[in-house]
Amino acid sequence: AQKVTQAQTEISVVEKEDVTLDCVYETRDTTYYLFWYKQPPSGELVFLIRRNSFDEQNEISGRYSWNFQKSTSSFNFTITASQVVDSAVYFCALSEARTGTYKYIFGTGTRLKVLA
Amino acid sequence: EAQVTQNPRYLITVTGKKLTVTCSQNMNHEYMSWYRQDPGLGLRQIYYSMNVEVTDKGDVPEGYKVSRKEKRNFPLILESPSPNQTSLYFCASSPPPGGLKLFFGEGSRLTVL
């Protein structure tokens, strides 16, 4: 069965610190997608990144980077030099594409607090 | 402006009184889906739809119905709401292929007394 685990419920850091949000997933499929979404205090949900199971290349976008490792079933998210605006709840998600449909499983989220 | 619109944004109702939460998108997306967000449980998918007249259950479909008669609309129906359906609900749509980049609505906070 599909499962996404975000073991860190809440993390607090001081501005400019680096922080890594962990995501571990379980799936029996060989074709799947992994995602990160951000939910700032205002409540909306915003797409950050998608990776497919055949692409283990790490990705960097500004201060954000993602490390996908199939060997450990992990898709971790690192924010470098964190800022107060990074304070949000971050959700990791998995979608299997075996049948051509896209059923989503989200993790329980990690609340990141960046203190000035 | 490209958006997903949910209504109502806030609703307090009583057990057993049927209600519908509407969801409409103006991006011509084929994929639409509903989620509920509860403290400690994250987001859980209720139903999703790959296209008009094609719907499927997510992880927590019990107590909910959906219909997809038009591409732009995907209403969530609670035939007989119960207090355990008190939650924050999100609708989302995605461009093809499938649900590979979700655009979310602003959320609908539902309280069932």
CSV table of C-alpha atoms in Angstrom, one decimal:
chain,number,residue,atom,x,y,z
A,1,ALA,CA,0.0,0.0,0.0
A,2,GLN,CA,1.0,3.6,-0.5
A,3,LYS,CA,2.3,5.5,2.5
A,4,VAL,CA,4.1,8.8,3.0
A,5,THR,CA,5.7,9.5,6.4
A,6,GLN,CA,6.9,12.9,7.5
A,7,ALA,CA,8.2,12.1,10.9
A,8,GLN,CA,9.0,15.8,11.8
A,9,THR,CA,5.8,17.3,13.1
A,10,GLU,CA,7.3,20.7,13.8
A,11,ILE,CA,10.7,22.3,13.3
A,12,SER,CA,11.9,25.7,14.5
A,13,VAL,CA,15.0,27.3,13.2
A,14,VAL,CA,16.6,30.8,13.4
A,15,GLU,CA,16.7,32.8,10.2
A,16,LYS,CA,19.6,32.0,7.9
A,17,GLU,CA,20.0,28.5,9.2
A,18,ASP,CA,19.7,25.6,6.8
A,19,VAL,CA,16.9,23.1,7.4
A,20,THR,CA,16.0,19.7,6.0
A,21,LEU,CA,12.5,18.3,5.9
A,22,ASP,CA,12.3,14.6,5.7
A,23,CYS,CA,9.9,12.5,3.6
A,24,VAL,CA,9.9,8.7,3.4
A,25,TYR,CA,7.5,6.9,1.1
A,26,GLU,CA,6.2,3.4,0.5
A,27,THR,CA,4.9,2.1,-2.8
A,28,ARG,CA,4.8,-1.2,-4.7
A,29,ASP,CA,4.7,0.5,-8.0
A,30,THR,CA,7.8,1.2,-10.2
A,31,THR,CA,6.1,4.2,-11.8
A,32,TYR,CA,5.2,7.0,-9.4
A,33,TYR,CA,5.5,10.7,-8.7
A,34,LEU,CA,6.6,12.5,-5.6
A,35,PHE,CA,5.7,16.1,-4.7
A,36,TRP,CA,6.2,18.8,-2.2
A,37,TYR,CA,3.5,21.4,-1.4
A,38,LYS,CA,3.7,24.4,0.8
A,39,GLN,CA,0.9,25.8,3.0
A,40,PRO,CA,1.8,29.2,4.4
A,41,PRO,CA,-0.1,30.7,7.3
A,42,SER,CA,-2.6,32.2,4.9
A,43,GLY,CA,-3.9,28.7,4.2
A,44,GLU,CA,-3.5,28.2,0.5
A,45,LEU,CA,-1.7,25.2,-0.9
A,46,VAL,CA,1.1,25.8,-3.4
A,47,PHE,CA,2.9,23.3,-5.6
A,48,LEU,CA,6.7,23.3,-5.2
A,49,ILE,CA,8.1,20.4,-7.1
A,50,ARG,CA,7.3,17.1,-8.8
A,51,ARG,CA,9.8,14.2,-9.4
A,52,ASN,CA,9.0,11.0,-11.3
A,53,SER,CA,10.4,7.6,-10.1
A,54,PHE,CA,12.8,7.3,-13.0
A,55,ASP,CA,14.5,10.6,-12.4
A,56,GLU,CA,16.8,10.6,-9.3
A,57,GLN,CA,18.6,13.7,-10.1
A,58,ASN,CA,18.6,16.2,-7.3
A,59,GLU,CA,17.0,19.6,-8.1
A,60,ILE,CA,17.9,23.0,-6.9
A,61,SER,CA,15.7,26.1,-7.2
A,62,GLY,CA,17.2,29.1,-5.5
A,63,ARG,CA,17.4,28.4,-1.8
A,64,TYR,CA,15.4,25.2,-2.2
A,65,SER,CA,16.8,21.8,-3.0
A,66,TRP,CA,15.4,18.3,-3.2
A,67,ASN,CA,17.2,15.0,-2.7
A,68,PHE,CA,15.5,11.9,-4.1
A,69,GLN,CA,16.9,8.6,-3.2
A,70,LYS,CA,15.1,5.5,-4.3
A,71,SER,CA,17.5,3.3,-2.3
A,72,THR,CA,16.1,4.7,0.9
A,73,SER,CA,12.7,5.7,-0.4
A,74,SER,CA,13.2,9.2,0.6
A,75,PHE,CA,12.5,12.6,-1.0
A,76,ASN,CA,14.0,15.2,1.4
A,77,PHE,CA,13.6,19.0,1.0
A,78,THR,CA,16.3,21.4,2.1
A,79,ILE,CA,15.9,25.1,2.6
A,80,THR,CA,19.2,26.9,2.6
A,81,ALA,CA,19.6,30.2,4.5
A,82,SER,CA,16.0,30.0,5.7
A,83,GLN,CA,13.9,33.2,5.9
A,84,VAL,CA,10.8,34.1,7.9
A,85,VAL,CA,8.7,33.8,4.7
A,86,ASP,CA,9.6,30.1,4.6
A,87,SER,CA,7.4,29.6,7.7
A,88,ALA,CA,4.7,27.2,6.6
A,89,VAL,CA,3.4,23.7,6.7
A,90,TYR,CA,5.1,21.5,4.1
A,91,PHE,CA,3.5,18.4,2.7
A,92,CYS,CA,5.2,15.6,0.9
A,93,ALA,CA,2.9,13.5,-1.4
A,94,LEU,CA,3.0,10.4,-3.6
A,95,SER,CA,0.9,9.5,-6.6
A,96,GLU,CA,1.1,6.2,-8.3
A,97,ALA,CA,0.6,6.2,-12.1
A,98,ARG,CA,0.3,2.4,-12.7
A,99,THR,CA,-3.3,2.4,-13.9
A,100,GLY,CA,-3.1,5.8,-15.5
A,101,THR,CA,-5.1,7.4,-12.7
A,102,TYR,CA,-3.6,9.6,-10.1
A,103,LYS,CA,-4.6,8.8,-6.6
A,104,TYR,CA,-2.8,11.0,-4.1
A,105,ILE,CA,-1.4,10.1,-0.7
A,106,PHE,CA,-0.1,13.0,1.4
A,107,GLY,CA,2.1,13.0,4.5
A,108,THR,CA,0.9,14.6,7.7
A,109,GLY,CA,3.0,17.6,7.1
A,110,THR,CA,5.9,19.4,8.8
A,111,ARG,CA,5.3,22.8,10.3
A,112,LEU,CA,8.4,24.9,9.8
A,113,LYS,CA,8.8,28.0,12.0
A,114,VAL,CA,11.6,30.4,11.0
A,115,LEU,CA,12.4,32.8,13.8
A,116,ALA,CA,13.8,36.2,13.1
B,1,GLU,CA,-7.3,35.1,-13.5
B,2,ALA,CA,-6.7,31.3,-13.4
B,3,GLN,CA,-8.2,29.9,-10.3
B,4,VAL,CA,-10.1,27.2,-8.5
B,5,THR,CA,-13.2,28.6,-6.7
B,6,GLN,CA,-14.9,26.9,-3.8
B,7,ASN,CA,-18.2,27.8,-2.2
B,8,PRO,CA,-19.1,28.2,0.6
B,9,ARG,CA,-15.8,29.2,2.3
B,10,TYR,CA,-17.3,28.7,5.7
B,11,LEU,CA,-20.4,26.7,6.8
B,12,ILE,CA,-21.9,25.6,10.0
B,13,THR,CA,-24.6,23.0,9.6
B,14,VAL,CA,-26.4,20.3,11.6
B,15,THR,CA,-26.2,16.6,11.5
B,16,GLY,CA,-28.2,15.1,8.6
B,17,LYS,CA,-28.8,18.3,6.6
B,18,LYS,CA,-27.6,17.6,3.1
B,19,LEU,CA,-25.1,20.1,1.7
B,20,THR,CA,-23.0,20.6,-1.4
B,21,VAL,CA,-19.7,22.3,-1.6
B,22,THR,CA,-19.1,23.6,-5.1
B,23,CYS,CA,-15.8,23.7,-6.9
B,24,SER,CA,-15.2,25.4,-10.2
B,25,GLN,CA,-12.0,25.9,-12.2
B,26,ASN,CA,-11.4,28.1,-15.2
B,27,MET,CA,-8.2,26.5,-16.5
B,28,ASN,CA,-9.8,23.8,-18.7
B,29,HIS,CA,-8.2,21.2,-16.5
B,30,GLU,CA,-9.3,17.6,-16.9
B,31,TYR,CA,-8.2,16.4,-13.5
B,32,MET,CA,-10.1,17.5,-10.4
B,33,SER,CA,-10.0,16.2,-6.8
B,34,TRP,CA,-11.2,16.8,-3.3
B,35,TYR,CA,-9.3,16.6,0.0
B,36,ARG,CA,-9.9,17.1,3.6
B,37,GLN,CA,-7.4,18.5,6.0
B,38,ASP,CA,-7.5,17.5,9.7
B,39,PRO,CA,-5.0,18.3,12.5
B,40,GLY,CA,-2.4,15.6,12.7
B,41,LEU,CA,-3.7,13.7,9.7
B,42,GLY,CA,-2.5,16.0,6.9
B,43,LEU,CA,-4.4,16.0,3.6
B,44,ARG,CA,-6.4,13.0,2.6
B,45,GLN,CA,-7.9,12.6,-0.8
B,46,ILE,CA,-11.7,12.0,-0.9
B,47,TYR,CA,-12.5,11.6,-4.6
B,48,TYR,CA,-10.8,12.4,-7.8
B,49,SER,CA,-11.9,12.7,-11.4
B,50,MET,CA,-9.7,12.2,-14.5
B,51,ASN,CA,-12.3,13.7,-16.8
B,52,VAL,CA,-16.0,14.3,-17.3
B,53,GLU,CA,-18.1,11.4,-16.1
B,54,VAL,CA,-15.0,9.6,-14.7
B,55,THR,CA,-14.7,9.6,-10.9
B,56,ASP,CA,-12.9,7.4,-8.5
B,57,LYS,CA,-12.5,7.0,-4.8
B,58,GLY,CA,-9.6,8.4,-2.9
B,59,ASP,CA,-8.6,7.2,0.6
B,60,VAL,CA,-11.6,8.5,2.5
B,61,PRO,CA,-14.7,8.5,0.3
B,62,GLU,CA,-17.2,7.3,3.0
B,63,GLY,CA,-20.0,9.7,3.5
B,64,TYR,CA,-19.3,11.8,0.4
B,65,LYS,CA,-20.5,11.8,-3.2
B,66,VAL,CA,-19.2,13.6,-6.2
B,67,SER,CA,-20.3,14.2,-9.8
B,68,ARG,CA,-18.5,15.5,-12.8
B,69,LYS,CA,-21.0,16.5,-15.4
B,70,GLU,CA,-19.0,19.3,-16.8
B,71,LYS,CA,-15.3,19.8,-17.1
B,72,ARG,CA,-15.1,22.9,-15.0
B,73,ASN,CA,-17.3,21.8,-12.0
B,74,PHE,CA,-16.7,19.1,-9.4
B,75,PRO,CA,-19.1,19.4,-6.5
B,76,LEU,CA,-18.7,17.6,-3.2
B,77,ILE,CA,-22.0,16.3,-1.7
B,78,LEU,CA,-22.5,15.4,1.9
B,79,GLU,CA,-25.9,13.6,1.8
B,80,SER,CA,-26.2,13.2,5.6
B,81,PRO,CA,-23.3,15.1,7.3
B,82,SER,CA,-22.0,13.9,10.6
B,83,PRO,CA,-19.8,15.6,13.2
B,84,ASN,CA,-16.8,13.6,12.0
B,85,GLN,CA,-17.0,15.4,8.7
B,86,THR,CA,-16.1,18.6,10.4
B,87,SER,CA,-13.0,19.6,8.5
B,88,LEU,CA,-11.2,21.9,6.1
B,89,TYR,CA,-11.9,20.9,2.5
B,90,PHE,CA,-9.9,21.7,-0.5
B,91,CYS,CA,-10.7,21.2,-4.1
B,92,ALA,CA,-7.9,21.0,-6.7
B,93,SER,CA,-7.5,20.8,-10.4
B,94,SER,CA,-4.5,19.9,-12.6
B,95,PRO,CA,-3.5,20.2,-16.2
B,96,PRO,CA,-2.8,17.1,-18.2
B,97,PRO,CA,-1.5,14.5,-17.8
B,98,GLY,CA,-3.5,13.5,-14.8
B,99,GLY,CA,-2.9,15.2,-11.4
B,100,LEU,CA,0.7,16.1,-11.8
B,101,LYS,CA,0.5,19.7,-10.6
B,102,LEU,CA,-2.4,20.5,-8.3
B,103,PHE,CA,-3.9,24.0,-8.2
B,104,PHE,CA,-5.9,24.3,-5.0
B,105,GLY,CA,-8.9,26.3,-4.1
B,106,GLU,CA,-8.8,28.5,-1.0
B,107,GLY,CA,-10.6,25.9,1.1
B,108,SER,CA,-14.0,25.4,2.7
B,109,ARG,CA,-14.2,25.2,6.5
B,110,LEU,CA,-17.2,23.0,7.4
B,111,THR,CA,-18.5,22.5,10.9
B,112,VAL,CA,-21.2,19.9,11.5
B,113,LEU,CA,-23.0,20.2,14.8
